[in-house]
Each structure stands twice: as C-alpha cells, then as structure tokens.
Backbone as a ProteinNet text record, in pm:
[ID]
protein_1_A
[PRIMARY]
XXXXXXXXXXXXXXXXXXXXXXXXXXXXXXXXXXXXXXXXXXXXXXXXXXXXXXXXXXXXXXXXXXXXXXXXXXXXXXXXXXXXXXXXXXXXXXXXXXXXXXXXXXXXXXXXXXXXXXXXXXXXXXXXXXXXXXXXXXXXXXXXXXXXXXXXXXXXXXXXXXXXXXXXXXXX
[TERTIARY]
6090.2	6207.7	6164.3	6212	6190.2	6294.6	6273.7	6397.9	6482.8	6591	6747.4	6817.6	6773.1	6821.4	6931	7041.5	7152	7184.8	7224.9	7302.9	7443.5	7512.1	7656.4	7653.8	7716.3	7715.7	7868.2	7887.8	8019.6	8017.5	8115.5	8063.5	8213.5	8220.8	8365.1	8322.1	8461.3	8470.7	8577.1	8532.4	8645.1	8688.7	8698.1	8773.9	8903.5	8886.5	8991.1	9076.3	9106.4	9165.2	9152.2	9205.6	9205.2	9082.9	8989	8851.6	8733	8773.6	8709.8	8709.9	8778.1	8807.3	8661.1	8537.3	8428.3	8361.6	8350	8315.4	8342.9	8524.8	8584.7	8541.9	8591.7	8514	8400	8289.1	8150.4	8141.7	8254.8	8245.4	8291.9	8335.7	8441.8	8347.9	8275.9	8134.5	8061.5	8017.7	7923.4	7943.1	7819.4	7899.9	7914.8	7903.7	7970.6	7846.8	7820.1	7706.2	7679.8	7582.6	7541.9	7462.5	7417.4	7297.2	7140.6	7084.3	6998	6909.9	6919.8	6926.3	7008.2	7104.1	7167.6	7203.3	7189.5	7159.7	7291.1	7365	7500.4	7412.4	7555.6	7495.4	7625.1	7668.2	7738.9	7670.4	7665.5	7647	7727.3	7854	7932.2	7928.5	7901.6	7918.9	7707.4	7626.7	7527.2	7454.2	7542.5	7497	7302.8	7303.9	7170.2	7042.6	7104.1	7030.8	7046	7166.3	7213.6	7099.6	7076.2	7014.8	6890.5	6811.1	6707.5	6649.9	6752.7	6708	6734.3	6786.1	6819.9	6664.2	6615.2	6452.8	6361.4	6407.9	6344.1	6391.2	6421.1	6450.2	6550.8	6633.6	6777.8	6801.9	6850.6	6878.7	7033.2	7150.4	7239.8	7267.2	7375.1	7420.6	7582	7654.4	7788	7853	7907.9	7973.5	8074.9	8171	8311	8321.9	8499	8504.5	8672.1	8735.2	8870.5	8842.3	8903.6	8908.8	9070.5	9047.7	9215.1	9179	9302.1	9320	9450.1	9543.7	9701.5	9803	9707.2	9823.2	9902	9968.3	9985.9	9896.7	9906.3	9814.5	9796.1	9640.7	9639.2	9602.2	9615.8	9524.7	9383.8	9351.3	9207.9	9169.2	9086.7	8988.9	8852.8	8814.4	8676.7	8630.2	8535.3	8489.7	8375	8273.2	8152.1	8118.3	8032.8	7950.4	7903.8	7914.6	7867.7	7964.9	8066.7	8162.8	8270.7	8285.3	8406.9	8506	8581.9	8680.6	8628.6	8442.5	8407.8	8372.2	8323.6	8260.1	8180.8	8092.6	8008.2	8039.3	8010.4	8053.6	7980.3	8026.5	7964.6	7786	7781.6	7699.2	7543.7	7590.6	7564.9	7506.8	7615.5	7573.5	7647.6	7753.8	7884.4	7963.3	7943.4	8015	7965.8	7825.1	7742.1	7663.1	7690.9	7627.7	7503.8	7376.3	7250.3	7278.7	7188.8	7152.8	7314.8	7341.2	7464.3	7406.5	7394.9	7328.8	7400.5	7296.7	7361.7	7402.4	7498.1	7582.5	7584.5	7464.3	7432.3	7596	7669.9	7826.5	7902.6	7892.6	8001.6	7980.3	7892.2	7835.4	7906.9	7994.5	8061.1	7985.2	8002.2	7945.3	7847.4	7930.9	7884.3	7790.8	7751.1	7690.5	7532.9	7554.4	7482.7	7395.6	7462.6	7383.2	7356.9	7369.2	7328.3	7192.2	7216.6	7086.2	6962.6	7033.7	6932.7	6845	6911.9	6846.9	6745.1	6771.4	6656.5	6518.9	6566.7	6457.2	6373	6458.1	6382.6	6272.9	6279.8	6279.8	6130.5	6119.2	6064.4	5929.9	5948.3	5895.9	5818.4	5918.3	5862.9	5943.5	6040.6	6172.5	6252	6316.5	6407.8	6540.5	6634.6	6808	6826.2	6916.9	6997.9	7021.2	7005.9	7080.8	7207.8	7257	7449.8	7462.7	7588.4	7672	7793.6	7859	7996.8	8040.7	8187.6	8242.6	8366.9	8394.5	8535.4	8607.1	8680	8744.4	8906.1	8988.2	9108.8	9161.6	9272.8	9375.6	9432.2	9348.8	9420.3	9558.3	9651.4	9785.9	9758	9661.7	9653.1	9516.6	9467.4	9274.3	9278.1	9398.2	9400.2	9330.9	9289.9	9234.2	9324.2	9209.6	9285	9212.3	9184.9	9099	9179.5	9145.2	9239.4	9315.5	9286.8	9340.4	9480.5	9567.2	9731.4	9733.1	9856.1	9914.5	9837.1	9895.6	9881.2	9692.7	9600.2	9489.2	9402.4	9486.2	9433.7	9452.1	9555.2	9562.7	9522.6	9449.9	9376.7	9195.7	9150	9022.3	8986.6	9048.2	9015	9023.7	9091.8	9080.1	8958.7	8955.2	8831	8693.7	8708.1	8593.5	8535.9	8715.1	8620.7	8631.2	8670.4	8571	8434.6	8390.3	8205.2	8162.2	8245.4	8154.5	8179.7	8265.5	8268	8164.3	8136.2	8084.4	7911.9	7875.5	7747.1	7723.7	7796.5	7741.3	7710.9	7797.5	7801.3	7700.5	7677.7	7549.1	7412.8	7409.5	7274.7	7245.1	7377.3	7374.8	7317.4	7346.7	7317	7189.6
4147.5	4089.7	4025.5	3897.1	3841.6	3893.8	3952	4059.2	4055.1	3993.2	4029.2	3914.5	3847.4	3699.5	3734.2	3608.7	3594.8	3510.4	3461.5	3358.5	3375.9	3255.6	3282	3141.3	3216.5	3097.5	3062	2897.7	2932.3	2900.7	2960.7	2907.9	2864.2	2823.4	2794.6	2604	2579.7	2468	2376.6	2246.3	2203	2146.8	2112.9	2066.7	2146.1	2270.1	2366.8	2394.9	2304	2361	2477.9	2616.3	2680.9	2776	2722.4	2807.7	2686.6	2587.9	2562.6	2602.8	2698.7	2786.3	2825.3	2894.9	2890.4	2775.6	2626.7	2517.7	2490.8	2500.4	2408.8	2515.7	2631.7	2747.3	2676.3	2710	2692.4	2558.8	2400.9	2314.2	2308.2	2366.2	2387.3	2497.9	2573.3	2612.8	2530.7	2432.3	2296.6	2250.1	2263.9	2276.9	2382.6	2476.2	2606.2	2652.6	2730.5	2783.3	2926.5	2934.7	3055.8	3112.7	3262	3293.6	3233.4	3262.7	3165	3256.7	3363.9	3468.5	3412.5	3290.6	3292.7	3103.4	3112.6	2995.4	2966.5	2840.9	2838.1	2764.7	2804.2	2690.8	2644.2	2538.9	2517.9	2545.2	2619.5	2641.8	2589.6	2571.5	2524	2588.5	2552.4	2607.9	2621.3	2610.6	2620	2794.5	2858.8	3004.1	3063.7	2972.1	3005.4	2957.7	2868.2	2808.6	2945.3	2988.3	3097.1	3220.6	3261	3391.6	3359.7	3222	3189.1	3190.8	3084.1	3107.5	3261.1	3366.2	3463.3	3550.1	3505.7	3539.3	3551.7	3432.1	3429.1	3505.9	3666.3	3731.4	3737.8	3801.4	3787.4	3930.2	4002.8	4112	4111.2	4016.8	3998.1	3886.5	3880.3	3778.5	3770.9	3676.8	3659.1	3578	3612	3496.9	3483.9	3349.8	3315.7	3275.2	3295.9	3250.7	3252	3237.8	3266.8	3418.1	3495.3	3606.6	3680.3	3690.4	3725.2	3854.8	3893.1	4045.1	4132.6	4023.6	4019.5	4037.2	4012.6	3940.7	3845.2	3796.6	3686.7	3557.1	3436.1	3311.6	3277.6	3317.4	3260	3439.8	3533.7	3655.8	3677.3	3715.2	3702.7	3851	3875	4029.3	4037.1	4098.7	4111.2	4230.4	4202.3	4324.5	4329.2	4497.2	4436.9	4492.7	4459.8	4514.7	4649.2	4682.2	4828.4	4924.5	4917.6	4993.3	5044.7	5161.6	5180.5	5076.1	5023	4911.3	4755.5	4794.5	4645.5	4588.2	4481	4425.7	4456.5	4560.1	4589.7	4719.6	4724.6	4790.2	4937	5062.3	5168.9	5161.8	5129.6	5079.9	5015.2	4879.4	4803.4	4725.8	4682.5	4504.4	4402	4497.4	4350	4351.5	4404.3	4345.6	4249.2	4255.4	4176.3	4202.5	4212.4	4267.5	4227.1	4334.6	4266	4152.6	4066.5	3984	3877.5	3890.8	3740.7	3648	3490.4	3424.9	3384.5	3333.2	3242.7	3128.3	3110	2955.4	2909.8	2831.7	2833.9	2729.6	2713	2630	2715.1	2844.2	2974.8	3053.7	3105.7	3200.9	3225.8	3371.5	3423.4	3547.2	3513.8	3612.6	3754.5	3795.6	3925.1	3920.6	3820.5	3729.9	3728.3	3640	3576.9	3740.2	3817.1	3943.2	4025	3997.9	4036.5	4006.9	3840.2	3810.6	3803.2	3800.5	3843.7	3940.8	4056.8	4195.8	4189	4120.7	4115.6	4048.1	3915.8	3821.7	3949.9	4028.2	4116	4212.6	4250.3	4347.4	4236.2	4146.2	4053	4009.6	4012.4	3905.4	3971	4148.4	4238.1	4163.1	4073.5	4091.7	4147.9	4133.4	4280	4197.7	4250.1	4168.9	4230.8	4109.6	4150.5	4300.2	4382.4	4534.8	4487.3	4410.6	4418.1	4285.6	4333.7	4191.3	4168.3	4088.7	4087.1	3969	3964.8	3834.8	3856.6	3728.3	3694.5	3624.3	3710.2	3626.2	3589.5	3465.8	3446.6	3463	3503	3526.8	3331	3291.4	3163	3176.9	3039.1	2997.7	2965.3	2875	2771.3	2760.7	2759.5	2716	2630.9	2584.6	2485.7	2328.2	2241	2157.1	2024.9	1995	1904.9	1935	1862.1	1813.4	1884.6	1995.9	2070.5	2109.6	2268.2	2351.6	2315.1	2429.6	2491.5	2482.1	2460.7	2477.6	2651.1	2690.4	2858.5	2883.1	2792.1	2858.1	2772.7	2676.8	2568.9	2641.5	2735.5	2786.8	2887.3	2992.3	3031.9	3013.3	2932.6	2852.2	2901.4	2839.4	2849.7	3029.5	3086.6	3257.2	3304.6	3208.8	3260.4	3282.4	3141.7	3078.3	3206.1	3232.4	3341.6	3468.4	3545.4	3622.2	3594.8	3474.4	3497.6	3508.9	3434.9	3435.8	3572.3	3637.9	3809.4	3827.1	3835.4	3879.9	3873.8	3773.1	3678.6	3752.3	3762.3	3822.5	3988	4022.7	4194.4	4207.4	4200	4212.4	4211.5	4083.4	4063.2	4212.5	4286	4375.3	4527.5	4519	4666.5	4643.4
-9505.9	-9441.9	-9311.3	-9222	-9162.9	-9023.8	-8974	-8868.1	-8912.9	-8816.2	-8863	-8937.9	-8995.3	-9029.4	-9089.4	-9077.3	-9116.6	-9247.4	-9298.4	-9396.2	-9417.1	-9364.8	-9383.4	-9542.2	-9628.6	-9752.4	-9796.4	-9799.3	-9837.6	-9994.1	-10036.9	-10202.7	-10225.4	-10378	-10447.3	-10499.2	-10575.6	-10649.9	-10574.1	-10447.2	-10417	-10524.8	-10606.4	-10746.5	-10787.8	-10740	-10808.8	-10656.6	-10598.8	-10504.9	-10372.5	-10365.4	-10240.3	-10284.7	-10427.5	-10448.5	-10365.6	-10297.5	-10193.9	-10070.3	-10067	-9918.4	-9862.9	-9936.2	-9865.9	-9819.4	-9902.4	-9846.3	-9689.8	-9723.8	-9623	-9463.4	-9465.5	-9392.4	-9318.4	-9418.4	-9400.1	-9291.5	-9351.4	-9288.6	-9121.7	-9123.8	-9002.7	-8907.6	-8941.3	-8851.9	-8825.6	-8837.5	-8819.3	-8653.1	-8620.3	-8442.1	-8394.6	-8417.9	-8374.5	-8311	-8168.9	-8128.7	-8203.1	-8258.9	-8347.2	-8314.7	-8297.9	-8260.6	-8384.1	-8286.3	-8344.2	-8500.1	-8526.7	-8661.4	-8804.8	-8739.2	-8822.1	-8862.2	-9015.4	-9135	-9189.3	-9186.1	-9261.8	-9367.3	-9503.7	-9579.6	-9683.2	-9733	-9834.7	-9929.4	-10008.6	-10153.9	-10254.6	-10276.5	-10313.4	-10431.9	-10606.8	-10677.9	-10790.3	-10692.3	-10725.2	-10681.6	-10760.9	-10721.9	-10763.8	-10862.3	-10861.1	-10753.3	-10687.2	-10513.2	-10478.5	-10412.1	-10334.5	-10336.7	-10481.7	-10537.9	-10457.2	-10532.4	-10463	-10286.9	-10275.7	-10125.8	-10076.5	-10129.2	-10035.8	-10035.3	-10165.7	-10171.2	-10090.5	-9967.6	-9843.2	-9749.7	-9755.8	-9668.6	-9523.6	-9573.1	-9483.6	-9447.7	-9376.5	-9391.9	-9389.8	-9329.4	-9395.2	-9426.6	-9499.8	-9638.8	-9581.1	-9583.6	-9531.1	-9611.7	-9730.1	-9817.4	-9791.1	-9801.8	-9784.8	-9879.3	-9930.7	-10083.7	-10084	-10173.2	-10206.8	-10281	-10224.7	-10312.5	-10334.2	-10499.1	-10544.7	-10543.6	-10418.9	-10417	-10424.7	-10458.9	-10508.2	-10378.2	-10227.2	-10079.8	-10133.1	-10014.1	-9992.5	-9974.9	-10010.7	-10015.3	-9879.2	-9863	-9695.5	-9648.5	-9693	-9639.8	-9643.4	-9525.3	-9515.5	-9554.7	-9587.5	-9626.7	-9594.8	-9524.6	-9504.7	-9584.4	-9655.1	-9738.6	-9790.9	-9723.1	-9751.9	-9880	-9931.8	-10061.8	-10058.6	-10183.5	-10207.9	-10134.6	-10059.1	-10039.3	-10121	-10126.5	-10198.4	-10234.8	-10153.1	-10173.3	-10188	-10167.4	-10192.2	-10351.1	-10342.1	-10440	-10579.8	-10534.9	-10652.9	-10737	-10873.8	-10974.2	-10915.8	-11005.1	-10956.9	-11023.9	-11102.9	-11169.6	-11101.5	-10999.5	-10932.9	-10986	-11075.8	-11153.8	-11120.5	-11030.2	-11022.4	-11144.3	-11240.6	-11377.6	-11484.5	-11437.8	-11533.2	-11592.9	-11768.8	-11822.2	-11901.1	-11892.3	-11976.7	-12034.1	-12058.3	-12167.7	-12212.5	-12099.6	-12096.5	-12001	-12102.8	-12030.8	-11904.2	-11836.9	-11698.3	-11715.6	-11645.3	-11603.8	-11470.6	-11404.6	-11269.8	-11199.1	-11326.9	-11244.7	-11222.8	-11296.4	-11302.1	-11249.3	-11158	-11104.4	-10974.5	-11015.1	-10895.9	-10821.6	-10673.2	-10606.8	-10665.5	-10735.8	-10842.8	-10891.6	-10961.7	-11062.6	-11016.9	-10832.5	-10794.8	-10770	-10697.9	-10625.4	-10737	-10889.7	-11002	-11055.8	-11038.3	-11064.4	-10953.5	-10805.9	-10699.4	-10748.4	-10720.1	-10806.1	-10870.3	-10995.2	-11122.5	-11006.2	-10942.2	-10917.5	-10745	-10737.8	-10650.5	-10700.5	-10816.1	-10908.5	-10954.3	-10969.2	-11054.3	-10961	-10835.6	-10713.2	-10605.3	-10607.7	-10494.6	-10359.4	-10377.9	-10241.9	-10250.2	-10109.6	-10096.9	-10064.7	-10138.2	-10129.7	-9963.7	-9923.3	-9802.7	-9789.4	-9666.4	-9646	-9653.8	-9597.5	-9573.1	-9663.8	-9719.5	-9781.4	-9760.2	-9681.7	-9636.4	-9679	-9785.4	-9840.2	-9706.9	-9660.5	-9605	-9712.2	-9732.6	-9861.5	-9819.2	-9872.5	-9855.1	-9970.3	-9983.6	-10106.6	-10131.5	-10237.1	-10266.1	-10311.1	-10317.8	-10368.5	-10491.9	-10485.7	-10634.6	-10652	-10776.4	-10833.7	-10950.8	-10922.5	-11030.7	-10968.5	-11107	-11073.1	-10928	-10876.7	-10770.8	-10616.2	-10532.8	-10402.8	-10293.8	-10213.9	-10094.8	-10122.2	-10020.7	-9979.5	-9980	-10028.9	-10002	-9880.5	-9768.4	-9672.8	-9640.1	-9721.8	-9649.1	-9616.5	-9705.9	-9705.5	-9585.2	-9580.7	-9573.7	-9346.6	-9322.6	-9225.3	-9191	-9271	-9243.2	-9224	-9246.1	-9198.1	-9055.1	-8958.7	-8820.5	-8784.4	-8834.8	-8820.2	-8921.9	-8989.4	-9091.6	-9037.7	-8939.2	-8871	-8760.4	-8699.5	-8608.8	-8659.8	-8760.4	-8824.1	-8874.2	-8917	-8951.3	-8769.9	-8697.3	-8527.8	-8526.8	-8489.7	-8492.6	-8571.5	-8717.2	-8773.4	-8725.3	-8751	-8693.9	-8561.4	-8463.5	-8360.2	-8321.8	-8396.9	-8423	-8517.9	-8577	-8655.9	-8598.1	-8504.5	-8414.2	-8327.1	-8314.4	-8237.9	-8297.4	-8432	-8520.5	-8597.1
[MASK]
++++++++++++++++++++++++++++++++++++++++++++++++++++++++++++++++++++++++++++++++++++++++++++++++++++++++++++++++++++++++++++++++++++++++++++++++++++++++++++++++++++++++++++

C-alpha cells in the first residue's frame, strides 16, 4: 500500500437519469482543494477501470452512486462496507456469484469490489482497508440526461460529505 491514499470514484449511467448522481457529484468536486492523499475520478459506468486502478494501492476507496434504500428521492446515506448495515454480503462477495460472467457496462459497486478481490487474490494486492459509498436515494433511473429536482439538490451536500469524508480519514 502506498500510505494513506484516497480515491473518491463516482460511478453510475448519466443515461439513466438520477444513476448519474456519482458522475455529477464527482463533477462538482473539480476545483475543490483536497488533501493532497486524495484522487477523484469519474468512472462512470466502466467498473472494470475502477477494480483495476484500485490495484494501485489506496487504503481508502470513496464511491458515490445513487443508492436505493427506500428514503425519500434526494436522501443521502453514507455507508461503509463490510458493516453490518453496509454493502457487502455476509459471505463477502457482494452477491456475486462464482462463475457469472462479467459485464464491464453492468458492474455495480458489489460487483466491482467482487472482482477486486479475485484480482488481489491473483496479483498479491491488497483492496482498500475502508470502503465508503455516499449514496443518494434516486427519484427516477429511467432512460434520459439529468438529475430529478430532488437529486439533483442534494449534490452540493453530497460534495461536502466526501470533503468531510476526505479529510477525516487523512486523520485516522
């Protein structure tokens, strides 16, 4: 691992609407003074980049995404991985099972830190210690260019949760 390095990734499909919420996120940090630990990146819907580059040693991982968690459209959740209430299966596959191929266009978060795994397992690297998705509760993922009103307002609170996030981290 390379110290404390960061990656904040935003992922999602602006095509489908408020599942561009990590893009638009991600975009709206651009400019933003960051400690210097820490890498934004649009990923957009190329999760198999994501897996890869994380190869190069991060110790945390910061994904933004739309995440349906049955709020209201426009709630934010911070939630890290491997926690009880987070992300990964008890298992720790995410929900992905052996020998289903990959779809580097379909690849949700789960997916991605699924197939991280293997390529750690494979390579002798070591996945991020922390994984934290900021996720928003989308309105709509249906096809069509931007964010809902509601999601589309939470962005700028989104923004300063990864700066919270990003900087508290430098600290632990």
């Amino acid at each position: 691992m390379n110290g404390n390095r960061t990656l904040v990734a935003g992922v999602g499909n602006i095509f489908l609407g408020d599942d561009g919420f990590g893009v638009e996120t991600v975009r709206a940090l651009t400019g933003r003074q960051l400690p210097g630990h820490v890498e934004v990146m649009d990923i957009g819907i190329r999760g198999v980049h994501l897996a890869y580059q994380l190869l190069d040693g991060y110790d945390t991982l910061v994904l933004v995404d739309a995440t349906a968690r049955g709020s209201e459209p426009g709630t934010l959740h911070l939630i890290e991985a491997g926690t009880p209430d987070g992300t990964s299966t008890p298992d720790g596959t995410g929900g992905i099972a052996d020998g289903v191929p990959l779809d580097g266009h379909r690849m949700s978060p789960d997916a991605v830190l699924a197939l991280l795994d293997t390529l750690c397992a494979g390579t002798g690297a070591h996945p991020p210690r922390r994984t934290f998705v900021v996720g928003c509760e989308p309105a709509r993922v249906d096809e069509g260019i931007g964010l809902s009103p509601q999601v589309a307002a939470a962005v700028p609170e989104a923004v300063r949760m990864v700066m919270d996030l990003v900087h508290h981290t430098a600290l632990t």
